[in-house]
XYZ file of C-alpha atoms in Angstrom:
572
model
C 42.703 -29.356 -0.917
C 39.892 -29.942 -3.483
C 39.279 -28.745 -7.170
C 36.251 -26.494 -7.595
C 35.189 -24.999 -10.780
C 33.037 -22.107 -10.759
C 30.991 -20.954 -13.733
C 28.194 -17.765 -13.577
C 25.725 -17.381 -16.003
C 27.416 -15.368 -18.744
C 25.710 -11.880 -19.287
C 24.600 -10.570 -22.749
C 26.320 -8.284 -24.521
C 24.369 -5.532 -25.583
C 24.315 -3.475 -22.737
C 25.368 -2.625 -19.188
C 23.471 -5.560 -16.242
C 21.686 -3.904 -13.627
C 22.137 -5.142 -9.611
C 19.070 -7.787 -10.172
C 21.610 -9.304 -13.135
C 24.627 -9.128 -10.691
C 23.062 -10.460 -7.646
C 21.900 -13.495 -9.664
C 24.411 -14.823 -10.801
C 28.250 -13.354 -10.811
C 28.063 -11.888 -7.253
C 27.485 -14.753 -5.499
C 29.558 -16.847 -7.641
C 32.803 -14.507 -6.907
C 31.639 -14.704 -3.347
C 32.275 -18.749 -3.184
C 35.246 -18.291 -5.386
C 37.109 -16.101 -2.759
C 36.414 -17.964 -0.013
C 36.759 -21.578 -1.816
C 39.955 -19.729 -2.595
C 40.743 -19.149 1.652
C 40.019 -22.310 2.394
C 43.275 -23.422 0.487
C 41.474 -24.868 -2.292
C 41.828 -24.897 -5.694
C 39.578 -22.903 -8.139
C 38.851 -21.942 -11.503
C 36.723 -19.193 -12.117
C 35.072 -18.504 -15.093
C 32.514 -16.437 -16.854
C 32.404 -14.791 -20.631
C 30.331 -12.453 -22.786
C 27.295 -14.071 -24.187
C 28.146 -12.379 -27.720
C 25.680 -13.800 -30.794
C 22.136 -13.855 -31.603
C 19.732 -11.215 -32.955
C 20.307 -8.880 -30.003
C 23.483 -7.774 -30.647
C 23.172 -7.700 -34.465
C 20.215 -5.222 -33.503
C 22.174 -2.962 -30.798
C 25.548 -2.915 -33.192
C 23.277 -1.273 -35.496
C 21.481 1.178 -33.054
C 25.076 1.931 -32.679
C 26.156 2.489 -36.059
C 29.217 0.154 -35.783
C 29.621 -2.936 -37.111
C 28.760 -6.150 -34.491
C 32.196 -7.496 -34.507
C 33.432 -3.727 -33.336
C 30.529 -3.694 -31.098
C 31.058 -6.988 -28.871
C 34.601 -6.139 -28.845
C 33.931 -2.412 -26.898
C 31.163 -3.737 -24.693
C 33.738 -6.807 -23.694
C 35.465 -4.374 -22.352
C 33.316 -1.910 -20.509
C 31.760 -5.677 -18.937
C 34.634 -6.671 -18.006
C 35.979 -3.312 -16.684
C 32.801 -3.377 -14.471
C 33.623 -6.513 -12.771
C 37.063 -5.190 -12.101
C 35.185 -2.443 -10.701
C 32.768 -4.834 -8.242
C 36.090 -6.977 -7.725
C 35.036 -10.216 -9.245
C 37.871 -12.473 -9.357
C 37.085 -14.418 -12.886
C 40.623 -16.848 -12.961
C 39.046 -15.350 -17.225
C 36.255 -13.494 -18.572
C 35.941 -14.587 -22.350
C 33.935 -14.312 -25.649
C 31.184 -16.351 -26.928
C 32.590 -15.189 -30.149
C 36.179 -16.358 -29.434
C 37.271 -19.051 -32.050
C 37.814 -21.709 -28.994
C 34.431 -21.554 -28.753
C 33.408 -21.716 -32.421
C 35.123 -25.167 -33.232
C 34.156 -26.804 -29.694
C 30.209 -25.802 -30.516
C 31.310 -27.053 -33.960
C 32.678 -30.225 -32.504
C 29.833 -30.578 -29.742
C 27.319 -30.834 -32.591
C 29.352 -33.018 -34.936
C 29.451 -35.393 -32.021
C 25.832 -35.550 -31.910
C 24.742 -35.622 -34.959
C 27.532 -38.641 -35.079
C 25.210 -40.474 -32.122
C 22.126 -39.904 -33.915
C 21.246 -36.668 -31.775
C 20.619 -33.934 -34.363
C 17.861 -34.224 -37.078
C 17.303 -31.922 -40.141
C 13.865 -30.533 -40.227
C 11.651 -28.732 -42.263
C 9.728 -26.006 -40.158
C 7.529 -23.193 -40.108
C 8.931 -19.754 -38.688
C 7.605 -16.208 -38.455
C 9.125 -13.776 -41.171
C 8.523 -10.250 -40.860
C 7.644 -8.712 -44.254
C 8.692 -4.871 -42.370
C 11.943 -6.189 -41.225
C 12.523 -8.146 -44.319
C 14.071 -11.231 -42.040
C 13.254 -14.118 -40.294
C 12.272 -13.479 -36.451
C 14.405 -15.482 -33.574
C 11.884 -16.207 -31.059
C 12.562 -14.368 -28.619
C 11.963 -11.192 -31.207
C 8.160 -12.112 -31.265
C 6.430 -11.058 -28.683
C 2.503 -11.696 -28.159
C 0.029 -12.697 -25.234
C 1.150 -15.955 -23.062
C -1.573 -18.366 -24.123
C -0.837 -20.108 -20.802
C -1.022 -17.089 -18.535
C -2.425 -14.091 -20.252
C 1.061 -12.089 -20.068
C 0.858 -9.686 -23.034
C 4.850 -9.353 -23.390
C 5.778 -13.132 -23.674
C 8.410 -13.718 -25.712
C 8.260 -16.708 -28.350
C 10.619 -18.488 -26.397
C 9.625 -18.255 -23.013
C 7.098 -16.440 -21.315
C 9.042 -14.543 -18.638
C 5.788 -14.497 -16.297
C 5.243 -17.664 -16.014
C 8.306 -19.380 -17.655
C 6.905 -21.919 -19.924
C 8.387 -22.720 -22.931
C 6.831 -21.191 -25.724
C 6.915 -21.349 -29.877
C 6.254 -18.235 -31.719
C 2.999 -19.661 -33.173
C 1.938 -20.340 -29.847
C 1.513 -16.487 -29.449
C -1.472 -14.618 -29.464
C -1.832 -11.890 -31.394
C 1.819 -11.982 -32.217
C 4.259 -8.815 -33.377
C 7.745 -8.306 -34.632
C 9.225 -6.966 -30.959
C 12.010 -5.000 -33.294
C 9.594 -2.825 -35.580
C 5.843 -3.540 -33.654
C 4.777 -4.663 -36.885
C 2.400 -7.734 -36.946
C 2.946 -7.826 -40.948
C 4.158 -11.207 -40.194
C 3.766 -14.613 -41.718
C 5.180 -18.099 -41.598
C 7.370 -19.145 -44.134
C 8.899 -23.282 -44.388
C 13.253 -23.154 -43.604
C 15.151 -25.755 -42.578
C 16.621 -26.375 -39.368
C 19.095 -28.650 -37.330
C 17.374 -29.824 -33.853
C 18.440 -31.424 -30.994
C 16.522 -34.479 -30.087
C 16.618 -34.029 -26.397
C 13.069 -36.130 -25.893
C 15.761 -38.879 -26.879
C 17.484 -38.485 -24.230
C 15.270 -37.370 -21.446
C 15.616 -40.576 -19.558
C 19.327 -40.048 -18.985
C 18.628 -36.498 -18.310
C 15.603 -37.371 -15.548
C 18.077 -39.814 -13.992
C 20.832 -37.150 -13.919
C 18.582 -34.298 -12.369
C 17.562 -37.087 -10.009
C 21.044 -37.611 -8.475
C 20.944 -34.424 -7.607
C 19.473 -34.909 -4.273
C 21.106 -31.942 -2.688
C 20.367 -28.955 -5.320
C 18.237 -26.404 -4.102
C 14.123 -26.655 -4.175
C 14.367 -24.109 -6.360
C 16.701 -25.295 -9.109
C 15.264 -29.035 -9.294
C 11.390 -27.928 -9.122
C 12.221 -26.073 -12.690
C 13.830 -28.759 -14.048
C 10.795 -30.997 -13.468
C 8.434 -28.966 -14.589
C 10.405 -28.517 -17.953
C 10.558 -32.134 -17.809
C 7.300 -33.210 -17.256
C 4.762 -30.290 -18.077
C 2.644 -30.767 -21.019
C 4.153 -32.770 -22.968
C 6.946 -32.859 -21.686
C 10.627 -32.074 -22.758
C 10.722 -31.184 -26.329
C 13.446 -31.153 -29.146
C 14.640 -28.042 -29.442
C 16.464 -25.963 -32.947
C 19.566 -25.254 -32.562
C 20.111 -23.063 -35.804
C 18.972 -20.274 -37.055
C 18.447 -17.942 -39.613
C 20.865 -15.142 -38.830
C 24.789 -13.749 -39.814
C 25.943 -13.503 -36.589
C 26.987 -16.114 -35.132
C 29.123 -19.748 -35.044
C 28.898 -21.179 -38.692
C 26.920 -24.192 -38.920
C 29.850 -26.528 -40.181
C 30.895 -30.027 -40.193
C 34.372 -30.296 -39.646
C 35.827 -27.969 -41.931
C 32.906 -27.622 -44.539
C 29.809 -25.889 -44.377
C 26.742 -28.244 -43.028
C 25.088 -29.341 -46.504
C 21.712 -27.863 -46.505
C 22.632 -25.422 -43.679
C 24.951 -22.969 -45.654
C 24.537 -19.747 -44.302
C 22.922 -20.492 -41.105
C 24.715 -20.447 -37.711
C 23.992 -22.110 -34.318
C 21.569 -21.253 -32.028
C 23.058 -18.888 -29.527
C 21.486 -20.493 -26.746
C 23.393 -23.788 -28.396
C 26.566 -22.300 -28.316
C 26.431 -20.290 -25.245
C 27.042 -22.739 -22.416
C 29.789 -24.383 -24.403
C 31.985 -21.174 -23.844
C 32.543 -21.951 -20.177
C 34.562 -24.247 -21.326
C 36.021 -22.467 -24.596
C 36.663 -19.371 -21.756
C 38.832 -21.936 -19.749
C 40.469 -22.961 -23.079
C 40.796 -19.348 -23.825
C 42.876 -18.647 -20.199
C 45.117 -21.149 -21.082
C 45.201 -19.880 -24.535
C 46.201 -16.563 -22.628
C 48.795 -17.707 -20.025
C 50.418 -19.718 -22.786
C 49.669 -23.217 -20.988
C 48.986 -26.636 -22.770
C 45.490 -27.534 -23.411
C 46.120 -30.130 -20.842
C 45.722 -27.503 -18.394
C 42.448 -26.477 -19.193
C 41.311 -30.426 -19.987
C 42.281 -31.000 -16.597
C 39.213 -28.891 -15.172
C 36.724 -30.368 -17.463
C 37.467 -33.707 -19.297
C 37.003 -36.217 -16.840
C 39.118 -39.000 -18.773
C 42.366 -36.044 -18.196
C 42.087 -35.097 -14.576
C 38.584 -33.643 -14.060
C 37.128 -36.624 -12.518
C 37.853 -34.986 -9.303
C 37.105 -31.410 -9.673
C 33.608 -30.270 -8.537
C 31.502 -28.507 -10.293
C 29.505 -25.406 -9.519
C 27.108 -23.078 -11.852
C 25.720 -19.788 -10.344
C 22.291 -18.773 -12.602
C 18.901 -17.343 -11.875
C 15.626 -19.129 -12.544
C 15.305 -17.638 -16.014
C 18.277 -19.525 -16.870
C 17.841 -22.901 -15.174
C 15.891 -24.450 -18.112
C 18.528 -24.903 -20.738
C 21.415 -25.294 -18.327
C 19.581 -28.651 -16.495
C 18.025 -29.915 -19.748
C 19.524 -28.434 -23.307
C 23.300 -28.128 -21.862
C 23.328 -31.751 -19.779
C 21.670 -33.333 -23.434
C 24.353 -31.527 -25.484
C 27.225 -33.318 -23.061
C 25.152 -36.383 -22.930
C 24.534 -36.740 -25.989
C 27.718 -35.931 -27.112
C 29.297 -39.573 -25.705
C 32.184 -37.681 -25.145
C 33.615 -37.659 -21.036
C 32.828 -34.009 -20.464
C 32.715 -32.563 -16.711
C 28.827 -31.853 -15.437
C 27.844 -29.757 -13.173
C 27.552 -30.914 -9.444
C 26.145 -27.882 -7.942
C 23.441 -25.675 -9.174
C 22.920 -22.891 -7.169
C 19.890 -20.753 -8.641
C 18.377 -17.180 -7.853
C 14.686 -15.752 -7.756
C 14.505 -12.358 -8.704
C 15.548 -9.236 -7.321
C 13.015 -6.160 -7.671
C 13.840 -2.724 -7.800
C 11.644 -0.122 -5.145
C 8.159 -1.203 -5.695
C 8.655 -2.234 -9.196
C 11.209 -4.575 -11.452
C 14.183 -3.605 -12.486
C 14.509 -3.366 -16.007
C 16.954 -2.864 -18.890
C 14.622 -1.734 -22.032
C 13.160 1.091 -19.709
C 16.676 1.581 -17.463
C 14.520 1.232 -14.023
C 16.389 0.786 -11.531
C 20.632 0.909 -10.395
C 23.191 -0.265 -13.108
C 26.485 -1.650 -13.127
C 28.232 1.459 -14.446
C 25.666 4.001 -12.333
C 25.885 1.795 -8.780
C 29.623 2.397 -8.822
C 29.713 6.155 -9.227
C 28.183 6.844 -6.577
C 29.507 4.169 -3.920
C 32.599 1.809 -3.872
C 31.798 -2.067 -4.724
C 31.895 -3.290 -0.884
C 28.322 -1.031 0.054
C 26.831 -3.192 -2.984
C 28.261 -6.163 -2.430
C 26.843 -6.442 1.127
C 23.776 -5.141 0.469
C 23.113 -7.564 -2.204
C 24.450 -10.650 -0.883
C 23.131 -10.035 2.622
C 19.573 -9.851 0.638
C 20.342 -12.308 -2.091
C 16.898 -13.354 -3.176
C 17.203 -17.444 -2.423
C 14.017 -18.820 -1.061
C 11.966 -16.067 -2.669
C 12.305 -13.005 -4.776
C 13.405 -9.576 -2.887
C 13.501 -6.140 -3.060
C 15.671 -3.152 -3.233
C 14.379 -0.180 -1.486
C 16.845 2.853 -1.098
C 15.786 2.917 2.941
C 16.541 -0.684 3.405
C 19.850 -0.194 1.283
C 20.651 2.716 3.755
C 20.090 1.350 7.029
C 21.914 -1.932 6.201
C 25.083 0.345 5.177
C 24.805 2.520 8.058
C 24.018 -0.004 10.752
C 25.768 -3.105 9.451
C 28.961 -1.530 7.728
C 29.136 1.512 9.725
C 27.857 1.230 13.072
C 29.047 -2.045 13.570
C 32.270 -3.079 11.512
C 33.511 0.023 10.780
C 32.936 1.626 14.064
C 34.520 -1.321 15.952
C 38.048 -1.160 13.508
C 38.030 2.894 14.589
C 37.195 2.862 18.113
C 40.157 0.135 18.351
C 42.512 1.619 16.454
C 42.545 5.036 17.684
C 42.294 4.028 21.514
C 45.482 1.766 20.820
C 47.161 4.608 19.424
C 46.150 7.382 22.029
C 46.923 5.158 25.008
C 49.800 2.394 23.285
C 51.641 4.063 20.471
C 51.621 2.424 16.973
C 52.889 -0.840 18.007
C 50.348 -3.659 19.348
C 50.657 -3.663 23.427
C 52.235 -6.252 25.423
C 52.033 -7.576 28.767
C 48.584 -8.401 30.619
C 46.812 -12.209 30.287
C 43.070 -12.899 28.917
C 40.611 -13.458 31.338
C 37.179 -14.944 31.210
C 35.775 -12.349 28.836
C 38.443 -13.131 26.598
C 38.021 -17.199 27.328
C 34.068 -16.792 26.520
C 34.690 -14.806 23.425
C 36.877 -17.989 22.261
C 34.383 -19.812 22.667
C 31.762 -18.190 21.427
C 33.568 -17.292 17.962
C 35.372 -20.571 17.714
C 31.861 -21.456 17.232
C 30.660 -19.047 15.342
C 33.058 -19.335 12.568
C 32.529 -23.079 12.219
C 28.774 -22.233 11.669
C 29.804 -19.538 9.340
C 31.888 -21.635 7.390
C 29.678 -24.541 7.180
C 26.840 -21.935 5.842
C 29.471 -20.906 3.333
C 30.362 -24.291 2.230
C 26.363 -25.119 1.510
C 25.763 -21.698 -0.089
C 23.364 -20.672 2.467
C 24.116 -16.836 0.850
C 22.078 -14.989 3.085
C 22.787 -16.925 6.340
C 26.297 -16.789 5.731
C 25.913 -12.594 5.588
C 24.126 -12.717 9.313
C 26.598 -15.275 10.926
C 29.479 -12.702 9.671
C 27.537 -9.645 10.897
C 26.602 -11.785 13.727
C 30.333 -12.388 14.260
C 31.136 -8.213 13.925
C 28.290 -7.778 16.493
C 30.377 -10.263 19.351
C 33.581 -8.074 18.853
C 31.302 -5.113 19.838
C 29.860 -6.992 22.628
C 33.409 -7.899 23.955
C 34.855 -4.317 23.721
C 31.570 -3.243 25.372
C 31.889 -5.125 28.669
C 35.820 -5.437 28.746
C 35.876 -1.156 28.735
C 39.626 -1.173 28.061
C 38.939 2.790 28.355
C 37.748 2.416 31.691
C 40.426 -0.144 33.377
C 43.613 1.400 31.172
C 43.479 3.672 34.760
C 43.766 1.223 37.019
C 45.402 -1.795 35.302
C 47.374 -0.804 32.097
C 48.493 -4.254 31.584
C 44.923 -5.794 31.820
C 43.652 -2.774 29.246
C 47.044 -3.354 26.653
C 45.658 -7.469 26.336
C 42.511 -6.555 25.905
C 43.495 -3.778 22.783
C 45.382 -6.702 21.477
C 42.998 -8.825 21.580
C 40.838 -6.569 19.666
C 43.551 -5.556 17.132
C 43.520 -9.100 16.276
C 39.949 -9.452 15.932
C 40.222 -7.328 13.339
C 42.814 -9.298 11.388
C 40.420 -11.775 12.171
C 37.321 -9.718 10.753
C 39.243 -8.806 7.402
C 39.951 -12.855 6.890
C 36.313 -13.856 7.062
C 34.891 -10.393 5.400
C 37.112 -10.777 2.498
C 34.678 -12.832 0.098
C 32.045 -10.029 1.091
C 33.575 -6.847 1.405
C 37.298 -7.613 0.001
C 38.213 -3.928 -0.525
C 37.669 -3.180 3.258
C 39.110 -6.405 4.147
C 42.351 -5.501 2.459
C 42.317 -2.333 3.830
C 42.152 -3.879 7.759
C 44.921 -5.999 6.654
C 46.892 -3.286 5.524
C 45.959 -1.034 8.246
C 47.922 -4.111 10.569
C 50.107 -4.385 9.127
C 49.909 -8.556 8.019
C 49.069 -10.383 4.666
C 47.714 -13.484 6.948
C 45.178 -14.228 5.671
C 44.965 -17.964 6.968
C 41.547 -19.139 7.737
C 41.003 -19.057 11.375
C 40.613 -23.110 11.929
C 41.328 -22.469 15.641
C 39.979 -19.261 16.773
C 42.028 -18.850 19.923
C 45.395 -19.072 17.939
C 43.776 -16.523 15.588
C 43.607 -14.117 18.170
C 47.428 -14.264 18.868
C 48.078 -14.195 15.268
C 49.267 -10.777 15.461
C 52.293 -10.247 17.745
C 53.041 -7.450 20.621
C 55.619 -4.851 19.102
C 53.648 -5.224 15.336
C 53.290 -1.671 13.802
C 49.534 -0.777 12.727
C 48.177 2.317 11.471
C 44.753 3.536 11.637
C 42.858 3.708 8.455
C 40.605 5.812 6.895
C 36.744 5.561 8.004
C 36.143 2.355 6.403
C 32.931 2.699 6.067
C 30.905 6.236 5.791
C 27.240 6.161 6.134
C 24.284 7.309 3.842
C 22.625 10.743 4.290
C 18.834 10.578 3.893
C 19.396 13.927 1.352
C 21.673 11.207 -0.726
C 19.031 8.616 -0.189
C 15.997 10.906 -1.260
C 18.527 12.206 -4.680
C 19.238 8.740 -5.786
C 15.881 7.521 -5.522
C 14.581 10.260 -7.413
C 17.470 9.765 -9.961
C 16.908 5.833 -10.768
C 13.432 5.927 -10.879
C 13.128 6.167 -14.869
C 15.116 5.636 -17.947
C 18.635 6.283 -18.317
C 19.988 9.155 -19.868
């Protein structure tokens, strides 16, 4: 049994994430979580509310409520939506939680300690209409490195380079439009990651097994232009984690709080201080997943991000724990996401294109999303949701072939056997070749699972439904239950236990459906089928089993043609 900690990118709080937010980073995390989880390992699963920064100072206001009120009620509608897409966080905290205020607290005491933080004097945009000092990111101009006229002053989203607001050109306030703006001298703290870019390179460079994807951003932080740079970690704001030194404000910082890009990744491990905070357990217990000198030297490690994210999670995070000096658990595994479009377009929040958490689930339970999204989880390149693709994938993959396989096998057993799975009758060499053939099947599924081969993983399983179809095909128990009842009752149970089988290796997929096979047989085995021809026996002759509702119903094209219409501009 091994240790594996699981971390997704933790989504903002001001507002509800549409399916390109899911699909990047929390979906596929839960996915490896549950089956880590069948495997017999050992997991901790965490994600949190990314709660500070200008954002949701700005949407608490368009809300009329004050911030603290604010993060609190969207908290809970996030987290109520990933009950509602059944991911299976071990915790979901706050950014805001104190855990997380003294360990960012701590994390830059320690550095500043090793020489790591530096006080400077710089120059930042202050909008005379909004009477405050502009984050970055609330600057928007034209990408002098592209020609993208919505780059942020952070990053350009286009082409992701790393940006400062006076790089902009012709730069305005992105909260009022108003390019009344001028640069006025404040003083910062900064982290001097070009100090430790060496042991940062060397790091990335161990990493010989992390996606093309993941390291090729990395690098190209690394080594474009001039290469990495220092980077504030303060700013001038309210909301947010003090800046303080031990107990006492910072000197020269009063009033200023951390950077919430600082302080963000440090909550994945406040949020696993926070479950044990919850479940009344020592801090050992959480230590024990991410201090390596108190247990974690054997856990690994895995993050779950897209590409807009990679940047400060392989360079600013990894020099806040390096620099630190402090034996802190680092990721092993990062697993990273291109984009997902939405229907000839992007998806996207400010203009509420596209399917949303909240909207997704009212109209269809988790498991049609779920498979949809992993089974077109945009690794190698970005994707694209189209309602027609979305459609056919439901009604060929989930209906047609999963679903219609658990019906035609439960109601024949029950027309021709009674309730009970059949006995009597041996397997033959339709039933030896299907052994076979899944035996190695699963091992190929498995192993996909086990390198997060997302989308690989979804056609082995589907390729794994289609051989149960195949089998039932050519063994026509509804054709030989007249001449050989006995030959007809092994083949039914057989097939009854494919299904048990089915709802095992669905579950991280599809878990709602997979429970409901389960039930529907009557078992809670859900023991990972290490030897496929003992997994088709699992489930006795004289077992009860029921047969359950349609698991899967398909998609009309009148449903198809309203919800494209619906999604195709801004919320109401």
């Amino acid at each position: 049994m091994a240790r594996i900690l699981i971390t997704s990118a933790i989504p903002y709080i001001n507002g509800i994430k549409h399916l390109g937010n899911l699909v990047g980073s929390q979906l596929p995390a839960d996915l490896f979580a549950r089956y880590a989880r069948a495997r017999g390992h050992e997991v901790m699963f965490i994600c949190a509310t990314d709660e500070h920064g200008t954002p949701a100072e700005l949407a608490a206001a368009k809300a009329g409520v004050p911030v603290e009120k604010y993060c609190a009620e969207m908290h809970a509608v996030q987290a109520e939506l990933a009950r509602g897409f059944r991911l299976s966080f071990d915790h979901f905290g706050r950014s805001s939680s104190q855990r997380n205020h003294r360990l960012t607290q701590h994390f830059a005491g320690k550095l500043a300690e090793n020489g790591f933080i530096e006080e400077r004097l710089e120059k930042q945009v202050y909008s005379i209409d909004d009477q405050r000092f502009l984050p970055d990111r609330y600057i928007e101009g034209t990408c002098p490195n592209c020609g993208y006229d919505r780059a942020r002053g952070d990053q350009c989203e286009n082409c992701t380079k790393q940006l400062d607001p006076t790089d902009l050109i012709n730069p305005r306030s992105a909260i009022s439009g108003s390019t009344r703006l001028e640069v006025r001298e404040t003083k910062h703290l900064y982290l001097r990651q070009r100090a430790l870019r060496d042991r940062i390179e060397a790091w990335i460079d161990s990493k010989t097994d992390w996606p093309v994807l993941t390291t090729s951003i990395a690098k190209k932080w690394l080594n474009d232009g001039d290469g990495l740079q220092d980077r504030g970690i303060t700013r001038d704001l309210h909301w947010g984690v003090p800046v303080m030194k031990g107990d006492r404000p910072w000197p020269g910082m009063e009033g200023k709080v951390f950077y919430v890009w600082f302080d963000a990744p440090i909550e994945y491990i406040a949020a696993t201080a926070e479950w044990a905070d919850a479940h009344g357990r020592p801090d050992a217990d959480w230590e024990r997943w991410w201090r390596t000198d108190k247990g974690a030297h054997d856990v690994t490690y895995y993050q779950f991000m897209g590409k807009d994210n990679v940047p400060f999670h392989t360079l600013s995070f990894p020099a806040t724990i390096l620099g630190s000096g402090e034996p802190w658990k680092m990721v092993d595994y990062l697993k990273s996401f291109n984009y997902l479009n939405y229907d000839g377009g992007q998806f996207s929040t400010s203009q509420g294109r596209g399917v949303f958490m909240d909207q997704a689930l009212s109209i269809l339970p988790a498991d049609y999303w779920r498979w949809w999204l992993l089974s077109h989880a945009p690794e190698s390149s970005d994707s694209e949701f189209t309602w027609e693709n979305f459609q056919a994938s439901v009604n060929k993959d989930l209906a047609d072939v999963l679903g219609n396989f658990v019906s035609r096998v439960t109601k024949f057993a029950r027309a021709k056997f009674g309730e009970t799975v059949p006995g009597g009758g041996d397997f033959g060499p339709l039933e030896t070749a299907l052994v076979a053939d899944l035996g190695a099947r699963v091992r190929d599924y498995a192993a996909l699972m086990d390198a997060l081969e997302v989308r690989k993983a979804a056609a082995e399983l589907r390729a794994i439904w289609v051989a149960g179809n195949e089998y039932l095909q050519a063994a026509a128990p509804w054709a030989v239950v007249k001449q050989d009842p006995a030959r007809a009752a092994a083949i039914i149970r057989l097939s009854l236990n494919l299904i048990r089988l089915y709802a095992v290796l669905s579950e991280p997929f599809i878990p709602d459906a997979a429970a409901t096979m389960l039930a529907a047989l009557g078992s809670d085995d859900r023991s990972w089928p290490e030897d496929a021809g003992a997994a088709l026996r699992a489930i006795p002759p004289g077992q009860a089993f029921s047969v359950p509702e349609n698991l899967f119903r398909k998609i009309t094209d009148e449903e198809r043609a309203d919800w494209q219409t619906r999604f195709a501009g801004l919320r109401s």
